[in-house]
mmCIF file of C-alpha atoms in Angstrom:
data_model
loop_
_atom_site.group_PDB
_atom_site.id
_atom_site.type_symbol
_atom_site.label_atom_id
_atom_site.label_comp_id
_atom_site.label_asym_id
_atom_site.label_seq_id
_atom_site.Cartn_x
_atom_site.Cartn_y
_atom_site.Cartn_z
ATOM 1 C CA SER A 1 136.627 86.472 87.899
ATOM 2 C CA TYR A 2 137.774 89.113 90.298
ATOM 3 C CA ASP A 3 134.741 89.970 92.602
ATOM 4 C CA LEU A 4 134.947 93.306 94.784
ATOM 5 C CA THR A 5 132.757 93.212 97.984
ATOM 6 C CA GLN A 6 130.450 95.942 99.086
ATOM 7 C CA PRO A 7 128.287 96.148 102.498
ATOM 8 C CA PRO A 8 124.612 96.286 100.787
ATOM 9 C CA SER A 9 123.911 99.371 103.388
ATOM 10 C CA VAL A 10 125.772 102.021 105.955
ATOM 11 C CA SER A 11 123.426 103.999 108.105
ATOM 12 C CA VAL A 12 125.423 106.691 109.640
ATOM 13 C CA SER A 13 123.872 109.923 112.029
ATOM 14 C CA PRO A 14 124.310 113.424 110.789
ATOM 15 C CA GLY A 15 127.652 114.755 111.449
ATOM 16 C CA GLN A 16 128.788 111.387 112.499
ATOM 17 C CA THR A 17 131.933 109.433 110.079
ATOM 18 C CA ALA A 18 130.831 107.162 107.527
ATOM 19 C CA SER A 19 133.151 104.299 106.129
ATOM 20 C CA ILE A 20 132.044 102.392 102.942
ATOM 21 C CA THR A 21 134.484 99.288 102.287
ATOM 22 C CA CYS A 22 135.314 96.929 99.274
ATOM 23 C CA SER A 23 137.324 94.241 99.675
ATOM 24 C CA GLY A 24 139.485 92.111 96.776
ATOM 25 C CA ASP A 25 142.419 89.876 96.966
ATOM 26 C CA GLU A 26 145.412 92.141 97.028
ATOM 27 C CA LEU A 27 143.143 95.276 96.525
ATOM 28 C CA GLY A 28 146.106 97.223 98.026
ATOM 29 C CA ASN A 29 147.951 96.380 95.234
ATOM 30 C CA LYS A 30 145.683 97.661 92.797
ATOM 31 C CA TYR A 31 144.257 101.791 92.504
ATOM 32 C CA VAL A 32 140.531 101.826 93.035
ATOM 33 C CA CYS A 33 138.039 104.369 92.564
ATOM 34 C CA TRP A 34 134.711 105.296 93.834
ATOM 35 C CA TYR A 35 131.700 106.591 92.545
ATOM 36 C CA GLN A 36 128.409 108.331 94.211
ATOM 37 C CA GLN A 37 125.003 107.552 92.604
ATOM 38 C CA LYS A 38 121.771 109.280 93.858
ATOM 39 C CA PRO A 39 118.343 108.263 92.822
ATOM 40 C CA GLY A 40 117.585 108.765 89.029
ATOM 41 C CA GLN A 41 121.200 110.687 88.117
ATOM 42 C CA SER A 42 124.547 108.894 86.214
ATOM 43 C CA PRO A 43 126.851 108.565 88.860
ATOM 44 C CA VAL A 44 129.847 110.702 89.629
ATOM 45 C CA LEU A 45 133.622 110.294 90.850
ATOM 46 C CA VAL A 46 133.784 110.805 94.135
ATOM 47 C CA MET A 47 138.081 108.818 94.284
ATOM 48 C CA PHE A 48 140.415 108.069 92.187
ATOM 49 C CA GLN A 49 144.274 106.383 92.529
ATOM 50 C CA ASP A 50 142.555 105.436 95.901
ATOM 51 C CA THR A 51 142.916 109.146 97.604
ATOM 52 C CA LYS A 52 142.764 111.313 95.481
ATOM 53 C CA ARG A 53 139.723 113.907 94.967
ATOM 54 C CA PRO A 54 138.484 115.540 91.469
ATOM 55 C CA SER A 55 137.793 119.514 91.698
ATOM 56 C CA GLY A 56 134.084 120.193 93.909
ATOM 57 C CA ILE A 57 134.276 116.690 95.761
ATOM 58 C CA PRO A 58 134.920 118.090 99.850
ATOM 59 C CA ALA A 59 137.714 117.389 101.682
ATOM 60 C CA ARG A 60 135.360 115.936 104.471
ATOM 61 C CA ILE A 61 135.134 112.885 101.862
ATOM 62 C CA SER A 62 138.580 110.790 101.989
ATOM 63 C CA GLY A 63 140.042 107.283 101.044
ATOM 64 C CA SER A 64 142.293 104.898 101.560
ATOM 65 C CA ASN A 65 143.514 101.185 100.101
ATOM 66 C CA SER A 66 145.855 98.577 102.029
ATOM 67 C CA GLY A 67 145.750 94.519 102.121
ATOM 68 C CA ASN A 68 142.519 93.744 100.706
ATOM 69 C CA THR A 69 139.930 96.809 101.559
ATOM 70 C CA ALA A 70 139.771 99.931 100.241
ATOM 71 C CA THR A 71 137.680 102.696 102.284
ATOM 72 C CA LEU A 72 135.516 105.669 101.438
ATOM 73 C CA THR A 73 135.056 107.672 104.404
ATOM 74 C CA ILE A 74 133.220 110.755 104.738
ATOM 75 C CA SER A 75 133.203 112.705 107.994
ATOM 76 C CA GLY A 76 130.796 115.115 108.941
ATOM 77 C CA ALA A 77 128.007 113.133 106.565
ATOM 78 C CA GLN A 78 125.308 115.259 105.715
ATOM 79 C CA PRO A 79 121.915 114.452 103.761
ATOM 80 C CA MET A 80 123.623 115.537 101.016
ATOM 81 C CA ASP A 81 125.273 112.198 101.522
ATOM 82 C CA GLU A 82 122.563 110.134 100.789
ATOM 83 C CA ALA A 83 123.497 107.728 97.809
ATOM 84 C CA ASP A 84 124.660 104.479 96.282
ATOM 85 C CA TYR A 85 128.444 104.652 96.611
ATOM 86 C CA TYR A 86 129.769 101.983 94.068
ATOM 87 C CA CYS A 87 134.088 100.989 94.140
ATOM 88 C CA GLN A 88 135.698 100.181 91.333
ATOM 89 C CA ALA A 89 139.213 98.955 90.501
ATOM 90 C CA TRP A 90 141.090 96.975 87.342
ATOM 91 C CA ASP A 91 141.954 93.012 87.354
ATOM 92 C CA SER A 92 143.006 91.200 83.874
ATOM 93 C CA SER A 93 143.114 94.802 82.267
ATOM 94 C CA THR A 94 139.356 95.403 82.307
ATOM 95 C CA GLY A 95 137.152 96.690 85.009
ATOM 96 C CA VAL A 96 134.811 95.452 88.053
ATOM 97 C CA PHE A 97 132.842 97.527 90.004
ATOM 98 C CA GLY A 98 131.605 96.117 93.454
ATOM 99 C CA GLY A 99 127.959 95.092 94.292
ATOM 100 C CA GLY A 100 127.239 98.845 96.079
ATOM 101 C CA THR A 101 126.586 100.089 99.298
ATOM 102 C CA ARG A 102 123.651 102.353 99.846
ATOM 103 C CA LEU A 103 124.754 105.267 102.580
ATOM 104 C CA THR A 104 121.449 106.311 104.602
ATOM 105 C CA VAL A 105 122.070 109.427 106.746
ATOM 106 C CA LEU A 106 119.631 109.982 109.566
ATOM 107 C CA GLN B 1 133.599 121.203 79.786
ATOM 108 C CA ILE B 2 133.094 117.952 78.818
ATOM 109 C CA THR B 3 129.457 116.354 77.695
ATOM 110 C CA LEU B 4 128.530 112.875 76.654
ATOM 111 C CA LYS B 5 125.407 111.775 75.482
ATOM 112 C CA GLU B 6 123.943 108.040 74.858
ATOM 113 C CA SER B 7 121.485 107.245 71.710
ATOM 114 C CA GLY B 8 119.661 103.930 70.402
ATOM 115 C CA PRO B 9 116.917 102.145 71.090
ATOM 116 C CA THR B 10 114.640 102.150 73.736
ATOM 117 C CA LEU B 11 113.212 99.210 72.993
ATOM 118 C CA VAL B 12 114.690 95.716 71.115
ATOM 119 C CA LYS B 13 113.668 92.341 70.816
ATOM 120 C CA PRO B 14 115.227 89.011 72.425
ATOM 121 C CA THR B 15 117.837 87.712 69.824
ATOM 122 C CA GLN B 16 118.374 91.136 67.953
ATOM 123 C CA THR B 17 121.639 93.071 68.381
ATOM 124 C CA LEU B 18 121.662 96.030 70.319
ATOM 125 C CA THR B 19 123.909 99.242 68.718
ATOM 126 C CA LEU B 20 124.022 102.430 71.106
ATOM 127 C CA THR B 21 126.275 105.411 70.548
ATOM 128 C CA CYS B 22 128.018 107.596 72.533
ATOM 129 C CA THR B 23 128.141 111.241 71.263
ATOM 130 C CA PHE B 24 131.137 113.802 73.280
ATOM 131 C CA SER B 25 132.047 117.086 72.977
ATOM 132 C CA GLY B 26 134.694 118.685 74.921
ATOM 133 C CA PHE B 27 137.570 115.906 74.382
ATOM 134 C CA SER B 28 139.221 114.335 71.722
ATOM 135 C CA LEU B 29 139.634 110.403 70.757
ATOM 136 C CA SER B 30 142.893 111.294 69.600
ATOM 137 C CA THR B 31 144.716 112.365 72.504
ATOM 138 C CA SER B 32 146.793 109.961 73.970
ATOM 139 C CA GLY B 33 145.711 108.584 77.432
ATOM 140 C CA VAL B 34 141.825 109.210 76.138
ATOM 141 C CA GLY B 35 139.235 106.479 76.313
ATOM 142 C CA VAL B 36 135.264 106.036 76.066
ATOM 143 C CA GLY B 37 133.782 103.025 78.438
ATOM 144 C CA TRP B 38 130.489 101.536 78.310
ATOM 145 C CA ILE B 39 128.823 100.655 81.442
ATOM 146 C CA ARG B 40 125.370 99.244 82.639
ATOM 147 C CA GLN B 41 122.570 98.747 85.174
ATOM 148 C CA PRO B 42 119.668 96.620 85.529
ATOM 149 C CA PRO B 43 116.621 98.215 87.235
ATOM 150 C CA GLY B 44 117.512 98.616 91.082
ATOM 151 C CA LYS B 45 120.944 96.522 90.399
ATOM 152 C CA ALA B 46 124.649 97.185 90.623
ATOM 153 C CA LEU B 47 126.917 99.246 87.550
ATOM 154 C CA GLU B 48 128.425 96.377 85.697
ATOM 155 C CA TRP B 49 131.321 97.368 83.125
ATOM 156 C CA LEU B 50 130.888 96.404 80.001
ATOM 157 C CA ALA B 51 133.795 97.957 77.128
ATOM 158 C CA LEU B 52 136.092 100.703 76.817
ATOM 159 C CA ILE B 53 138.122 101.533 73.625
ATOM 160 C CA TYR B 54 141.928 103.777 74.239
ATOM 161 C CA TRP B 55 142.943 106.818 71.489
ATOM 162 C CA ASN B 56 145.093 103.770 69.844
ATOM 163 C CA ASP B 57 141.891 101.477 69.481
ATOM 164 C CA ASP B 58 142.923 99.586 72.331
ATOM 165 C CA LYS B 59 139.734 97.518 73.265
ATOM 166 C CA ARG B 60 139.201 96.142 76.530
ATOM 167 C CA TYR B 61 136.036 93.725 77.432
ATOM 168 C CA SER B 62 134.097 92.589 79.847
ATOM 169 C CA PRO B 63 135.433 89.059 80.153
ATOM 170 C CA SER B 64 131.998 87.412 80.260
ATOM 171 C CA LEU B 65 129.871 89.337 77.733
ATOM 172 C CA LYS B 66 133.129 89.741 75.134
ATOM 173 C CA SER B 67 131.772 87.340 72.641
ATOM 174 C CA ARG B 68 128.524 89.091 72.074
ATOM 175 C CA LEU B 69 130.199 92.677 72.458
ATOM 176 C CA THR B 70 132.080 95.081 69.817
ATOM 177 C CA ILE B 71 133.308 98.498 70.655
ATOM 178 C CA THR B 72 134.171 101.072 68.229
ATOM 179 C CA LYS B 73 135.427 104.284 67.598
ATOM 180 C CA ASP B 74 134.694 107.155 64.597
ATOM 181 C CA THR B 75 137.441 110.134 65.842
ATOM 182 C CA SER B 76 136.148 112.684 62.979
ATOM 183 C CA LYS B 77 132.372 112.291 64.354
ATOM 184 C CA ASN B 78 133.796 112.422 68.366
ATOM 185 C CA GLN B 79 131.526 108.815 68.708
ATOM 186 C CA VAL B 80 132.173 105.616 70.427
ATOM 187 C CA VAL B 81 129.667 102.594 69.145
ATOM 188 C CA LEU B 82 128.712 99.893 70.914
ATOM 189 C CA THR B 83 126.768 96.451 69.648
ATOM 190 C CA MET B 84 125.789 93.455 71.787
ATOM 191 C CA THR B 85 124.609 90.790 69.716
ATOM 192 C CA ASN B 86 121.681 87.995 71.131
ATOM 193 C CA MET B 87 119.927 90.265 73.538
ATOM 194 C CA ASP B 88 117.842 88.822 75.987
ATOM 195 C CA PRO B 89 115.475 90.536 78.926
ATOM 196 C CA VAL B 90 118.323 90.101 81.545
ATOM 197 C CA ASP B 91 120.051 92.843 79.080
ATOM 198 C CA THR B 92 117.514 95.493 80.174
ATOM 199 C CA ALA B 93 119.398 98.096 81.828
ATOM 200 C CA THR B 94 120.242 101.863 81.260
ATOM 201 C CA TYR B 95 123.308 102.022 79.342
ATOM 202 C CA TYR B 96 126.024 104.830 80.250
ATOM 203 C CA CYS B 97 128.915 106.047 78.374
ATOM 204 C CA ALA B 98 131.646 107.775 79.977
ATOM 205 C CA HIS B 99 135.259 109.650 79.505
ATOM 206 C CA THR B 100 138.132 108.155 80.698
ATOM 207 C CA PHE B 101 141.708 109.616 81.038
ATOM 208 C CA GLY B 102 145.125 107.992 82.248
ATOM 209 C CA VAL B 103 147.577 105.853 82.199
ATOM 210 C CA VAL B 104 147.096 102.408 79.768
ATOM 211 C CA PRO B 105 150.140 100.453 79.598
ATOM 212 C CA PRO B 106 149.972 98.349 76.893
ATOM 213 C CA GLY B 107 147.895 94.244 77.746
ATOM 214 C CA ALA B 108 148.280 95.724 81.597
ATOM 215 C CA ASN B 109 145.936 97.145 84.652
ATOM 216 C CA PRO B 110 144.726 101.029 83.144
ATOM 217 C CA ASN B 111 145.447 103.456 85.799
ATOM 218 C CA THR B 112 142.297 105.369 84.561
ATOM 219 C CA TRP B 113 138.598 106.650 86.115
ATOM 220 C CA PHE B 114 135.522 107.067 84.678
ATOM 221 C CA ASP B 115 134.726 110.906 84.815
ATOM 222 C CA PRO B 116 132.189 112.592 83.441
ATOM 223 C CA TRP B 117 129.435 110.243 82.655
ATOM 224 C CA GLY B 118 126.741 110.491 80.268
ATOM 225 C CA GLN B 119 122.947 110.741 81.131
ATOM 226 C CA GLY B 120 122.413 107.052 80.571
ATOM 227 C CA THR B 121 119.645 106.067 78.531
ATOM 228 C CA LEU B 122 117.363 103.368 79.233
ATOM 229 C CA VAL B 123 117.676 99.795 76.975
ATOM 230 C CA THR B 124 114.332 97.478 77.269
ATOM 231 C CA VAL B 125 114.675 93.368 76.090
ATOM 232 C CA SER B 126 111.073 92.373 75.163
ATOM 233 C CA SER B 127 109.150 90.871 72.585
#
């Protein structure tokens, strides 16, 4: 089975840049999307096709994907960005989620 | 505006079959490129992809759960139903359905994403 690996946690100070990675074999050859989940809420799409933002997602959130690693970057992190983030890709026609990263802004 | 809502039992006994219904509005499952997926999340744990059905009845299943899952659609009722057999306490989770849209090459990796998601329904497996 295909695995996506994320760091369990990332911490950042307000106003600084947070980078959340997602690693998988030849991940750069697949499209990756990212979901944000706040406590008690359903996940929300924040990035698709590696680098595209859905409407309503601020431009300070960006994505990249190359080699074996996809990265979600949050510039000028704000307390409202504190959440769990999950990457997701497709392999062998089925979906795969990463283990999730808890972003702490403090 | 697209909305989805999951419904079904909140408590099932071990070995029983779980049947969940996703009722949606704001889109049609007869539109090319459209699909509905199911994802679950055990308490305090990560998301797990379960199954997905597309407008053309193309169905995809998690390899690890494929033998236990069945996904069907009722286009006229705007509903997608997921059944999971032989439930076990480890299947205790919040189950979400979500809308998806994009390019779906037959038998190949889809270029789709889940947006939006339903509110989720917590299913507890216990005797």
